[in-house]
Short mmCIF file of C-alpha atoms and ligand atoms in Angstrom, two decimals:
data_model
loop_
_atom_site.label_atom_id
_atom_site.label_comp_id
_atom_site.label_asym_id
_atom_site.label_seq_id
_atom_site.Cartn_x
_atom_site.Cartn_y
_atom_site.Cartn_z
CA UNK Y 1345 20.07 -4.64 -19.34
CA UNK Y 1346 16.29 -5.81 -18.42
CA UNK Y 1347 15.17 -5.49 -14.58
CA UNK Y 1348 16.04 -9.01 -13.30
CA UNK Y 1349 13.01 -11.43 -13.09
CA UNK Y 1350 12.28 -12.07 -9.40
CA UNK Y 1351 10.71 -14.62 -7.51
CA UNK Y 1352 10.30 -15.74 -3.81
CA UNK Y 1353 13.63 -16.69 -3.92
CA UNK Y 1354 14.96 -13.10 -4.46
CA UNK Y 1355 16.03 -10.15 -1.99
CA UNK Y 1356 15.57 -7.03 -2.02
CA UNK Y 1357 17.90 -4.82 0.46
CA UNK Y 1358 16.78 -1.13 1.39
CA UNK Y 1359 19.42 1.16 2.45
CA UNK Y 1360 17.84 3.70 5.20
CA UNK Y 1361 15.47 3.23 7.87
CA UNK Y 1362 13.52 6.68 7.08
CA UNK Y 1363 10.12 6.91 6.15
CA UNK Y 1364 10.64 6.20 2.70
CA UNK Y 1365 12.41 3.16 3.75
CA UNK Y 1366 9.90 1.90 6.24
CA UNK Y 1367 7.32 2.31 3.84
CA UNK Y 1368 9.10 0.59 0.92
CA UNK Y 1369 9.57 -2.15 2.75
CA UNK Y 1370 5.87 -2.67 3.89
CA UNK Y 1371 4.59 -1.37 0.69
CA UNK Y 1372 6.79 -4.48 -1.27
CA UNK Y 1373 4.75 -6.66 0.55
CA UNK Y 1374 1.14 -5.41 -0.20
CA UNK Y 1375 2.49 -5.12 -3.72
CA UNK Y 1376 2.79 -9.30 -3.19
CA UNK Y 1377 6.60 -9.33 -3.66
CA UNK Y 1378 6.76 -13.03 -2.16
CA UNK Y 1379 10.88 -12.51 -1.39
CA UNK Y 1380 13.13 -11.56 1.25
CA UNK Y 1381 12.59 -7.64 2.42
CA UNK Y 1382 15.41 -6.25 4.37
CA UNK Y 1383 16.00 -2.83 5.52
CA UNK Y 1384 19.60 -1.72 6.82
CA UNK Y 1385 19.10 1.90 8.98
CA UNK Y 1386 21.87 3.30 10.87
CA UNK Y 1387 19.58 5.08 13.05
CA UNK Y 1388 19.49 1.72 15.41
CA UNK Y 1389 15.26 2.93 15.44
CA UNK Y 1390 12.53 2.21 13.79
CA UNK Y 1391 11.99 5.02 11.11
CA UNK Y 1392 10.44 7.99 12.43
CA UNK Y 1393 9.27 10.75 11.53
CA UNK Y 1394 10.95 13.94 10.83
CA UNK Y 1395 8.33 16.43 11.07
CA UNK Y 1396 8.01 16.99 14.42
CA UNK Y 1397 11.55 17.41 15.50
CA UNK Y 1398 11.51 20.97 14.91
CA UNK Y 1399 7.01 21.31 15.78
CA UNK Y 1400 5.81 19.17 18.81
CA UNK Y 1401 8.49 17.01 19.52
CA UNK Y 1402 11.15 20.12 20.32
CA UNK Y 1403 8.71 21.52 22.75
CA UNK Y 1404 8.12 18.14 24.21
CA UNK Y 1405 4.18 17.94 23.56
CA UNK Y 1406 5.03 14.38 22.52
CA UNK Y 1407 7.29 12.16 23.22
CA UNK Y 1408 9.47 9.92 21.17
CA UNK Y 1409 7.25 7.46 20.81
CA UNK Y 1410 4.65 9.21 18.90
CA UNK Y 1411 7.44 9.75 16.69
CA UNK Y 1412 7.52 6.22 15.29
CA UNK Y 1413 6.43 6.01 11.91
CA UNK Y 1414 4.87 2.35 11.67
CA UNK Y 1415 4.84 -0.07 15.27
CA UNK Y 1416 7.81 -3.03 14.72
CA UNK Y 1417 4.72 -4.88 14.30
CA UNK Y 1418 3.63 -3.95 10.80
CA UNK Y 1419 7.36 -5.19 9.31
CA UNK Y 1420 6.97 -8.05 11.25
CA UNK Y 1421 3.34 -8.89 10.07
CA UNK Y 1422 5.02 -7.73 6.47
CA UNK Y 1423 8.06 -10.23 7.07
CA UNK Y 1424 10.65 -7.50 6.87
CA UNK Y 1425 14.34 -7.97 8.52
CA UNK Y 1426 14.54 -4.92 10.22
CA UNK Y 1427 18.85 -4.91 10.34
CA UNK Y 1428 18.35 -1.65 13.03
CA UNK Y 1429 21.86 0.20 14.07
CA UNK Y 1430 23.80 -1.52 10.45
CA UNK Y 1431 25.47 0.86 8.34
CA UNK Y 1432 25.84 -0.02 4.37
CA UNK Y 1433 29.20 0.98 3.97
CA UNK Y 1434 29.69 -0.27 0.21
CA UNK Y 1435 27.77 -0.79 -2.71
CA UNK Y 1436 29.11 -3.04 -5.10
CA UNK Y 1437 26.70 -3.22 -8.25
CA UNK Y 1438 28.60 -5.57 -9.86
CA UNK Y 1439 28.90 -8.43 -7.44
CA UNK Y 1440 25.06 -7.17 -6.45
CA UNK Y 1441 26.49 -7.30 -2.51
CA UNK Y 1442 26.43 -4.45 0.33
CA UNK Y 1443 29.45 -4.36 2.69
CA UNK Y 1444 28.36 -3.67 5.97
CA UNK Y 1445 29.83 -2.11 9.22
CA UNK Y 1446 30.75 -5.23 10.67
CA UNK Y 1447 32.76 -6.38 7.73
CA UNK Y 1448 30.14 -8.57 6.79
CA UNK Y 1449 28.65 -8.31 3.00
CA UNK Y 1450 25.02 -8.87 2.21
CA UNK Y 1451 23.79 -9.93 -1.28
CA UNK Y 1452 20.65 -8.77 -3.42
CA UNK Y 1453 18.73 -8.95 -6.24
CA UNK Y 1454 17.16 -5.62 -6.15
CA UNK Y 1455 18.57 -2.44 -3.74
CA UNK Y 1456 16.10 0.30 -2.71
CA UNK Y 1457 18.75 3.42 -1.68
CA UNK Y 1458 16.22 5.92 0.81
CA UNK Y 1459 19.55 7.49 2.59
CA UNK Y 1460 18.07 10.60 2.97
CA UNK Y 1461 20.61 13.54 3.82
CA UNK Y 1462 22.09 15.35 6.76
CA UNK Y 1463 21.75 18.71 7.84
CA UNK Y 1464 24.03 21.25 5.62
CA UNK Y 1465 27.19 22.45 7.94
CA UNK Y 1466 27.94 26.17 8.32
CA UNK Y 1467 31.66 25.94 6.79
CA UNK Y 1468 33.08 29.32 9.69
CA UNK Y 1469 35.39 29.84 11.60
CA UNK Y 1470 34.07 28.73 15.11
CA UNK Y 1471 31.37 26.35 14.02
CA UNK Y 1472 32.58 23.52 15.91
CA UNK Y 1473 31.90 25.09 19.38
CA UNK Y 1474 29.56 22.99 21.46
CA UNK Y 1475 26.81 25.55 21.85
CA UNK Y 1476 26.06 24.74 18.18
CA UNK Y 1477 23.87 22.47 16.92
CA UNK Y 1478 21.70 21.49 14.31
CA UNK Y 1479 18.28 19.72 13.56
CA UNK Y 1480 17.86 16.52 11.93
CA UNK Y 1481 17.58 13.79 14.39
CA UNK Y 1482 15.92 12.54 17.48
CA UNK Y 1483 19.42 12.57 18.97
CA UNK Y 1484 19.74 16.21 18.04
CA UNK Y 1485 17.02 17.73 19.37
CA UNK Y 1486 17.32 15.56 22.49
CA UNK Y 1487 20.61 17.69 23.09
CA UNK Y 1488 18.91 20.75 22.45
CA UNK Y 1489 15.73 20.47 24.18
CA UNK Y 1490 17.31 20.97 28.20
CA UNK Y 1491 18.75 24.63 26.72
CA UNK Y 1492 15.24 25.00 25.64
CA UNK Y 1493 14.55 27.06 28.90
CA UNK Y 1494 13.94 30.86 29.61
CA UNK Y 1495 15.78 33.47 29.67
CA UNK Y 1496 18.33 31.70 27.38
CA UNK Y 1497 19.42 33.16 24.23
CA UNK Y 1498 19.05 31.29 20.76
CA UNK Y 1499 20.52 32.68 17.91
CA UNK Y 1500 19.10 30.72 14.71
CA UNK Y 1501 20.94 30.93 11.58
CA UNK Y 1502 18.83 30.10 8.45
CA UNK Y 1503 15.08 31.82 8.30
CA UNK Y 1504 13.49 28.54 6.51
CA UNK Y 1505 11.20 26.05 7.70
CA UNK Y 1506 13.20 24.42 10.51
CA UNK Y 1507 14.33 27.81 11.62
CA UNK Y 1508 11.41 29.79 12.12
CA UNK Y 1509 9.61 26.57 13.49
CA UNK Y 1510 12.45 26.29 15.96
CA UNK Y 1511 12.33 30.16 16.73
CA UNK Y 1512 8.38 29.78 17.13
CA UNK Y 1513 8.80 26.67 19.49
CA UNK Y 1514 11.36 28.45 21.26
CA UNK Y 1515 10.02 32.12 21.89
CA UNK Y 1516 6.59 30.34 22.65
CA UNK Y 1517 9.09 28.91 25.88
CA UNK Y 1518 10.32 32.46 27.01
CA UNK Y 1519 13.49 32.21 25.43
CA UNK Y 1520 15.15 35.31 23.64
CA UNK Y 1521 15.03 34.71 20.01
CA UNK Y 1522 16.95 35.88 17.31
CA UNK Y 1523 16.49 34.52 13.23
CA UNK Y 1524 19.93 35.59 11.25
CA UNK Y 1525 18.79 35.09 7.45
CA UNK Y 1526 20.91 35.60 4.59
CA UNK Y 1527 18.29 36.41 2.01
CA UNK Y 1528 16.81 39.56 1.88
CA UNK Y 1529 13.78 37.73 3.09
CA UNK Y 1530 12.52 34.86 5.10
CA UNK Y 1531 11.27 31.60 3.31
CA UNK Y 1532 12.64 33.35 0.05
CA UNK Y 1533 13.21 30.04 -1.68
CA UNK Y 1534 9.61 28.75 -1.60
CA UNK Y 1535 6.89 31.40 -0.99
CA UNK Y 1536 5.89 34.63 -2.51
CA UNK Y 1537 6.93 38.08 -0.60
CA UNK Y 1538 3.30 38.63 0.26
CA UNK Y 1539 4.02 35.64 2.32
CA UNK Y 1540 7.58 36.08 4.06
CA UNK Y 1541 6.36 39.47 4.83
CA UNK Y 1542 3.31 38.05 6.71
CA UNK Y 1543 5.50 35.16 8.53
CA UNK Y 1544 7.91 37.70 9.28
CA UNK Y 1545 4.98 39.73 11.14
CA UNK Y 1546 3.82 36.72 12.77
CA UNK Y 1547 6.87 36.45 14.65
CA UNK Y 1548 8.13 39.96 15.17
CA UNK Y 1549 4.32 40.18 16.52
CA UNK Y 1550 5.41 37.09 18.73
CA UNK Y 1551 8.82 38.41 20.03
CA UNK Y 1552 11.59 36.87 17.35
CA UNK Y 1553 13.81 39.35 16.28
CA UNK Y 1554 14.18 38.62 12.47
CA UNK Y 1555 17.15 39.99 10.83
CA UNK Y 1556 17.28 39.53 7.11
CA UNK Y 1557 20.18 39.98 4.23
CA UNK Y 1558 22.69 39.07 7.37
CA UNK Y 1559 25.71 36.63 6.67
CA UNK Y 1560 27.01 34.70 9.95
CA UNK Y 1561 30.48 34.13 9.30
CA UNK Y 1562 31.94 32.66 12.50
CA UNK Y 1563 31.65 32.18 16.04
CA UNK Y 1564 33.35 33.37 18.52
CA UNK Y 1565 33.59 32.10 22.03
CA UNK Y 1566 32.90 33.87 25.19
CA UNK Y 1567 32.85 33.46 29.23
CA UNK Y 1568 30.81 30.45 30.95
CA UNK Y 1569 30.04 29.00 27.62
CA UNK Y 1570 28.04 31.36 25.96
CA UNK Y 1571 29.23 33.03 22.41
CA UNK Y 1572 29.37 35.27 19.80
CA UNK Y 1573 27.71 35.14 15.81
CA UNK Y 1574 29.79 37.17 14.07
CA UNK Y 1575 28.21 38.91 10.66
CA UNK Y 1576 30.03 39.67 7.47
CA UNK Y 1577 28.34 43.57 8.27
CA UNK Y 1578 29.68 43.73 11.38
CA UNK Y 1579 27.25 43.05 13.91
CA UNK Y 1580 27.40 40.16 16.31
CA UNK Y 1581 24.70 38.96 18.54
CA UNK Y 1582 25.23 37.06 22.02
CA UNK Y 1583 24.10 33.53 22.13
CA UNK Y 1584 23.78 30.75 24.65
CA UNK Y 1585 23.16 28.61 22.18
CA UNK Y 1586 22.77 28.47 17.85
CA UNK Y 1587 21.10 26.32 16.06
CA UNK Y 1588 21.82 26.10 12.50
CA UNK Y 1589 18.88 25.62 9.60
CA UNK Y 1590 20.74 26.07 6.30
CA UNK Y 1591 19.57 22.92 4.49
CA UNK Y 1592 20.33 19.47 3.58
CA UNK Y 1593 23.24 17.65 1.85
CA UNK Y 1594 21.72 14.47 0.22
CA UNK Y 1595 23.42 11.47 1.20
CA UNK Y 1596 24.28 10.09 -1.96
CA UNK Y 1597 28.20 8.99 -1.86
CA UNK Y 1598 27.41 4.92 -1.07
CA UNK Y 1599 25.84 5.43 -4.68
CA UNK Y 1600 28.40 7.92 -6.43
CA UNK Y 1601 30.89 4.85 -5.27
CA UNK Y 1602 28.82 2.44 -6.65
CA UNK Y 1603 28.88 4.30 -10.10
CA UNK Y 1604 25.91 5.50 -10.20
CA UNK Y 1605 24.68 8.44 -12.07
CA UNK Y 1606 24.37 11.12 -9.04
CA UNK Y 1607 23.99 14.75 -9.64
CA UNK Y 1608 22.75 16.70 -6.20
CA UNK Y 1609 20.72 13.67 -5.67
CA UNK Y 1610 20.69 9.94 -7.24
CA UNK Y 1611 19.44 11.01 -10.54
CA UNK Y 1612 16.12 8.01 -11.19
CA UNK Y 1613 13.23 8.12 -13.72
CA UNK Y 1614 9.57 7.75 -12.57
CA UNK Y 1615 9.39 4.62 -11.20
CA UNK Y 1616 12.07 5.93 -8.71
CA UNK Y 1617 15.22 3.28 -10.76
CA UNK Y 1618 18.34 4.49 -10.90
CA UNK Y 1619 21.08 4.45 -14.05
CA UNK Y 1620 21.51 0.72 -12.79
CA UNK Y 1621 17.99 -0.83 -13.41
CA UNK Y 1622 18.18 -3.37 -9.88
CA UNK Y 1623 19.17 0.04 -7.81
CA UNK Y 1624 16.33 2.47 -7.21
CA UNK Y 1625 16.19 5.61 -4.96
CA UNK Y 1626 13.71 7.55 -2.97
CA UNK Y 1627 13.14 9.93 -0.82
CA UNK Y 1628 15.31 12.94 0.04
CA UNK Y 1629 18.29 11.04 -1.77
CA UNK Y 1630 16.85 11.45 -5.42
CA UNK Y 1631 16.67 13.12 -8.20
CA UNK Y 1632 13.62 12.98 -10.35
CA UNK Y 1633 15.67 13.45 -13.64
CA UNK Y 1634 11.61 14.86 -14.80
CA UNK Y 1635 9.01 14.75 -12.13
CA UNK Y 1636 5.78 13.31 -13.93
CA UNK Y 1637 3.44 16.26 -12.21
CA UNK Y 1638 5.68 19.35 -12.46
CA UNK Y 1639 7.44 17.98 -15.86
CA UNK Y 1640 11.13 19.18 -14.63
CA UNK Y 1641 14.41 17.62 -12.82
CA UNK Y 1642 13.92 18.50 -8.79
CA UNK Y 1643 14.74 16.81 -5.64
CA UNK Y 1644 12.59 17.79 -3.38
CA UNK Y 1645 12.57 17.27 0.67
CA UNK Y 1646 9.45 16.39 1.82
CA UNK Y 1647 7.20 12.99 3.72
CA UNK Y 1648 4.52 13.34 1.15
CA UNK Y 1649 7.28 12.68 -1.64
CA UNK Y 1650 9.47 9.72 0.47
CA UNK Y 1651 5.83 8.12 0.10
CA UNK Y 1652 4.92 8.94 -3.36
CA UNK Y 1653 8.86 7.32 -4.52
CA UNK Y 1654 8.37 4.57 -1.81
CA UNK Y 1655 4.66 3.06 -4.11
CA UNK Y 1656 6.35 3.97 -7.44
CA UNK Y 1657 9.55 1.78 -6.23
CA UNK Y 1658 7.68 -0.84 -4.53
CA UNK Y 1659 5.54 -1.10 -7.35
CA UNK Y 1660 7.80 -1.45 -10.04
CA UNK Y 1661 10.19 -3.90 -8.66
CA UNK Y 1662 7.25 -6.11 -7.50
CA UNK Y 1663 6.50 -6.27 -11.01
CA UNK Y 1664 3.30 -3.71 -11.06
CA UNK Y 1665 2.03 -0.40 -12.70
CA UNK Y 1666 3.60 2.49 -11.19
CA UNK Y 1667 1.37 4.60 -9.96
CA UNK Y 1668 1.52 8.29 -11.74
CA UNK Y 1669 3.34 11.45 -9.98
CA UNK Y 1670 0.95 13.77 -8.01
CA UNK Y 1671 1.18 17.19 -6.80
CA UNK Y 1672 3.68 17.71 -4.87
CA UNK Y 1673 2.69 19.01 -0.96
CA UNK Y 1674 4.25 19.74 2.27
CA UNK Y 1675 2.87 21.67 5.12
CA UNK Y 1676 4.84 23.87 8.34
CA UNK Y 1677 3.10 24.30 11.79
CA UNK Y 1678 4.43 28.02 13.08
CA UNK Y 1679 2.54 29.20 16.68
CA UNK Y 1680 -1.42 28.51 15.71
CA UNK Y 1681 -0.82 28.63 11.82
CA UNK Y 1682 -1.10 25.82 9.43
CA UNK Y 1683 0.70 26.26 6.44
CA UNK Y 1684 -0.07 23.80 3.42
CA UNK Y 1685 1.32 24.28 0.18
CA UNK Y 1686 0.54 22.36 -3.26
CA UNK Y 1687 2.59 22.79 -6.03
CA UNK Y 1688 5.59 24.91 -7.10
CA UNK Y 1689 5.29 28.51 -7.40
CA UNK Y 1690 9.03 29.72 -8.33
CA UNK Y 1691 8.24 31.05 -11.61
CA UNK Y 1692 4.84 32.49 -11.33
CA UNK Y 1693 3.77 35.48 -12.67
CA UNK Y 1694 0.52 36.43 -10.74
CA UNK Y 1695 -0.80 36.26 -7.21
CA UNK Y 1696 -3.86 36.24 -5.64
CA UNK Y 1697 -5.21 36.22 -2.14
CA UNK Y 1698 -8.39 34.88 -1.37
CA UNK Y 1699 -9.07 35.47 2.12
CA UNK Y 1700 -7.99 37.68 4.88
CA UNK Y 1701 -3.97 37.56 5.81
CA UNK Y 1702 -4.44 40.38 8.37
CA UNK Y 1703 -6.58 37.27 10.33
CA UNK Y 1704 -3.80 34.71 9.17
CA UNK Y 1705 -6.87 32.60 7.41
CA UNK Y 1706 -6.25 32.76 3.59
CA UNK Y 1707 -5.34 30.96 0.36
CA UNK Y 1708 -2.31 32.41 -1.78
CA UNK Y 1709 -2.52 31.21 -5.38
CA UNK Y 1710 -0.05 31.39 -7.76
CA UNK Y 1711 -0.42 31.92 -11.30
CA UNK Y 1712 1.25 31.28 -14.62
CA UNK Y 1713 0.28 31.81 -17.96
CA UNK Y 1714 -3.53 32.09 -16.84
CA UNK Y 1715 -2.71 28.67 -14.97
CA UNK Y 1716 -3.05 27.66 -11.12
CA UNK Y 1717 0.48 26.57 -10.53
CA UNK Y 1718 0.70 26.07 -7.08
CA UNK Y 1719 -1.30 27.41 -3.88
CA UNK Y 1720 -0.20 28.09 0.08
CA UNK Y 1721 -2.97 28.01 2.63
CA UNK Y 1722 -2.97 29.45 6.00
CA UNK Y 1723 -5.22 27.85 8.52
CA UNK Y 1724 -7.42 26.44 5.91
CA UNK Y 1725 -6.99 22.93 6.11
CA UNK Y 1726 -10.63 22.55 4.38
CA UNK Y 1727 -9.88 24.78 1.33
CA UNK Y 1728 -6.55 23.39 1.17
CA UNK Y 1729 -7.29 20.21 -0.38
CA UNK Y 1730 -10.21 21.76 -3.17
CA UNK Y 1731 -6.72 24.25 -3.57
CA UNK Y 1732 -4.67 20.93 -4.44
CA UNK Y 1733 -6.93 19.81 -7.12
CA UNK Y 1734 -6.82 23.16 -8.71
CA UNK Y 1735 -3.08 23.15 -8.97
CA UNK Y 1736 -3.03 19.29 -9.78
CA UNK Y 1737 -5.70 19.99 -12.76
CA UNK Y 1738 -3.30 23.35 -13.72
CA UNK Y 1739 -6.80 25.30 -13.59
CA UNK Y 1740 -7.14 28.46 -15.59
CA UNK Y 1741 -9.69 30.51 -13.12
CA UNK Y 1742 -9.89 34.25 -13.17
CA UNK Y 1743 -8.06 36.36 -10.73
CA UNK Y 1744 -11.50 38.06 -9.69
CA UNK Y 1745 -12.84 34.73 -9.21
CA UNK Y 1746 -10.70 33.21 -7.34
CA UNK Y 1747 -10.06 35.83 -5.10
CA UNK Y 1748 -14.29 36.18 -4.63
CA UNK Y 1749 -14.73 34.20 -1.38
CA UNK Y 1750 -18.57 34.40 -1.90
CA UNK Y 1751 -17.50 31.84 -4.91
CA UNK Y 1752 -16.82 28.58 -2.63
CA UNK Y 1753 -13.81 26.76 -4.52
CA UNK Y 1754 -15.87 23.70 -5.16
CA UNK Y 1755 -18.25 25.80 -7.18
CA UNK Y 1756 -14.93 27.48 -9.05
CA UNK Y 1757 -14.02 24.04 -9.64
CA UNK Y 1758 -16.72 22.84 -11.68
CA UNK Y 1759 -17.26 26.32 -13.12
CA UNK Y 1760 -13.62 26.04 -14.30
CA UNK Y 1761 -14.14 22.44 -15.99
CA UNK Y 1762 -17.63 23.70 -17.78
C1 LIG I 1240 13.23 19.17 11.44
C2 LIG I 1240 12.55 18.71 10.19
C3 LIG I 1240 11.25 19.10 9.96
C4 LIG I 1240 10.59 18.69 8.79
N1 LIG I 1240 9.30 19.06 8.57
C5 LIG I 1240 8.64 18.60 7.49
C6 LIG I 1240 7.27 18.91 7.29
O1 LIG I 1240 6.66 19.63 8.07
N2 LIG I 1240 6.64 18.38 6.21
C7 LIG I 1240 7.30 17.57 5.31
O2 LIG I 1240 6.70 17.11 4.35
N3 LIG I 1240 8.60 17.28 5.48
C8 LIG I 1240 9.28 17.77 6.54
N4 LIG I 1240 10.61 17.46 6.72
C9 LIG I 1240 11.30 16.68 5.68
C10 LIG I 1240 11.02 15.19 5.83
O3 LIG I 1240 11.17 14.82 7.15
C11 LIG I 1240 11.94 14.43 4.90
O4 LIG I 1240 11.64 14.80 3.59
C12 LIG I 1240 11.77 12.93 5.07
O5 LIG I 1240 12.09 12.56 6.37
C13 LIG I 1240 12.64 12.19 4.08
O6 LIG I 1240 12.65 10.84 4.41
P1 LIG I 1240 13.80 9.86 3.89
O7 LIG I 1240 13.41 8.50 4.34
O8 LIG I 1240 14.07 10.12 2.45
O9 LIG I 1240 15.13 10.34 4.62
P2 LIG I 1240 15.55 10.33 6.16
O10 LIG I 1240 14.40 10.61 7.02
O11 LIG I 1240 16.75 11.22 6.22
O12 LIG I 1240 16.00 8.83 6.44
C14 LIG I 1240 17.20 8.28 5.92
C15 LIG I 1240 17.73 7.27 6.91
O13 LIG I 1240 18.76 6.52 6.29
C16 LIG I 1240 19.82 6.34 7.23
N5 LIG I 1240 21.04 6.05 6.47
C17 LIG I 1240 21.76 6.92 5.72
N6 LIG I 1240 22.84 6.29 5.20
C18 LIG I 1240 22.80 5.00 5.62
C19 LIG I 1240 23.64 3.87 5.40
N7 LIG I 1240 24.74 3.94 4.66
N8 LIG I 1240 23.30 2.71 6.01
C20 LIG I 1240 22.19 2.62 6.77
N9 LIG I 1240 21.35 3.66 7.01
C21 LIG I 1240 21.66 4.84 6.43
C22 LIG I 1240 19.82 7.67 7.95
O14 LIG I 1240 20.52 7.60 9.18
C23 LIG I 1240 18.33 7.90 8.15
O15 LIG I 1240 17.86 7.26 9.28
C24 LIG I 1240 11.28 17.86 7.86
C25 LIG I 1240 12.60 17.47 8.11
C26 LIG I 1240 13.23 17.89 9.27
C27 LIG I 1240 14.65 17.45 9.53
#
């Protein structure tokens, strides 16, 4: 079936008032799509952003409203209906209408899904005490932040990004941290060893105490509110309070009901459509089926790719080029150290540090086949983004240069292209 023509007559309905959402729906405009924009979020906010919910926000060095993502006055100048606090409860691809929370039912012409996900529950004995919590949402960390207090004990389960920002936000306050990971190292997922052994210095250096290959399974609790983690090993460790950081769970079911083809994400191609050509997806809620840049299926969780799906979607359904896929980024802020990372480096073979980790200011590259495949920076913000081009262009640079810091990247660059 071809893409339905569209005019100024036509709608187009966005499910999700996240940042990919809110930047659809703005981006549809400057891509001249002369129709109706609306955006449903359940949120009852304008989209935010998630970032610093576990950074600045959580230690309240801003407030919520230097969380917004775009002022209401940037969808109004765009001529979005912003339908704030409405759930999509149905899609129904067929009729091309949503059914709403009120009952109500909304048609369209085109649907952008940007659902995003929800934080991934710890399925134990015990996990519905109320000194647990998780981290996804203003409303979340507005519950945690008045436990955020010394001499309170936080036990975090999950040694990822939220986690060890959380634990670095919250030993940085005077409370007694503890990091329970089930891997036999921190950050295992997405970073070398070289570099969960150096973030797991940083914050035994800083006070966390970081146990690894640990598996919580249940909570127990205790007098005046306070409770137990229980480990599979044995051990159990006192806690005020636990927060849990074990992931996300995409929220795809509005589009498995619809019929769409959903596998750990809403499976789309590059211009971000779905198996239905008028339903696209973005954001944490898809499933590149092959990402143009890293040339594999992923879903990945991150702002810079809500954008990059938000201009291929708004593109294409406005009837324009999409642009092409880009390398994919994301960054973590832990104490004074700015982490940036460009790429993927899962299956690299070689790695190389060019600069000093003992001084937490370096550049870890990671190599395959000869190849820069992806590159994590630590407080080199500068370096970072000659770093991204070298991944992006899949540079083949020797080890002995790269690592050579009296080479400046720029130089290796060029060199390389020579
Ligand atoms: C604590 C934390 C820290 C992070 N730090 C970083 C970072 O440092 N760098 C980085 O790049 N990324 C970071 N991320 C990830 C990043 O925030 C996400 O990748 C990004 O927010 C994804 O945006 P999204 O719009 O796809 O989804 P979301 O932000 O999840 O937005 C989806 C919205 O849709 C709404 N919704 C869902 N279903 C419905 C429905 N049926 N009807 C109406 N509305 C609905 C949801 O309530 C939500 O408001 C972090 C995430 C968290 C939680």
């Amino acid at each position: 079936m071809d893409k339905a023509q569209l005019d100024a007559t036509s709608t187009v309905a966005i499910i999700g008032g996240g940042q990919a959402g809110g930047e659809a729906a703005t981006l549809l405009r400057q891509n001249r799509f002369e129709g109706r924009i609306v955006l449903f979020g359940e949120e009852g906010c304008l989209p935010y952003m998630r970032p610093p919910l576990s950074k600045a926000f959580l230690a309240r060095e801003i407030g919520k409203d230097a969380l917004v993502y775009k002022a209401a006055v940037a969808y109004e100048k765009a001529q979005v209906e912003m339908r704030l606090g409405e759930r999509v409860e149905e899609i129904d691809p067929g009729a091309k209408k949503l059914l709403l929370n009120d009952g109500a039912t909304f048609g369209y012409d085109q649907l952008v899904i940007a659902t995003g996900g929800r934080a991934r529950k710890l399925p134990v004995p015990g996990a519905g005490l109320r000194n647990i919590f998780y981290l996804r949402t203003i409303a979340d960390v507005e519950a945690l932040q008045p436990l955020m207090e010394a001499p309170r004990r936080l036990v975090i389960v999950g040694g990822g990004y939220v986690g060890l920002e959380a634990a670095a936000v919250a030993v940085k306050r005077g409370l007694v941290v503890t990091v329970l990971e089930s891997a036999p190292r921190l950050l295992a997922r997405v970073t070398a060893p070289a570099l969960s052994e150096f973030y797991e210095r940083i914050h035994r250096e800083a006070g966390v105490d970081i146990r690894t290959n640990v598996t919580v399974s249940g909570f127990a609790p205790c007098q005046g509110g306070t409770c137990d983690v229980e480990c599979a090993n044995g051990e159990s460790f006192a806690a005020d309070f636990v927060l849990i950081g074990i992931g996300l769970v995409p929220n795809t079911e509005l589009a498995e009901q619809a019929g769409l083809h959903v596998d750990d994400g809403i499976v789309v191609d590059a211009a971000s459509r779905g198996s239905d050509p008028d339903i696209y997806a973005i954001g944490d809620c898809a499933m590149h089926v092959r990402h143009g840049f890293l040339r594999r299926r992923i879903r990945l969780e991150s702002v810079p790719n809500a954008l990059e799906q938000a201009r291929a979607a708004a593109a294409s359904i406005a009837g324009r080029p999409v642009p092409e896929a880009t390398v994919p980024w994301f960054w973590s802020d832990q104490y004074d150290l700015k982490l940036q990372m460009a790429g993927l480096s899962d299956d690299y073979e070689e790695l190389v540090i060019r600069g000093n980790m003992e001084a937490s200011t370096f550049i870890a590259f990671y190599l395959k086949e000869g190849m820069i495949i992806a590159a994590d920076s630590v407080n080199r913000p500068g370096d970072f983004m000659a770093a991204k081009r070298l991944v992006g262009e899949r540079k083949e640079i020797a080890p002995s240069r790269l690592a050579d810091e009296s080479l400046p990247l720029k130089s290796l660059m060029v060199a390389a292209a020579a």
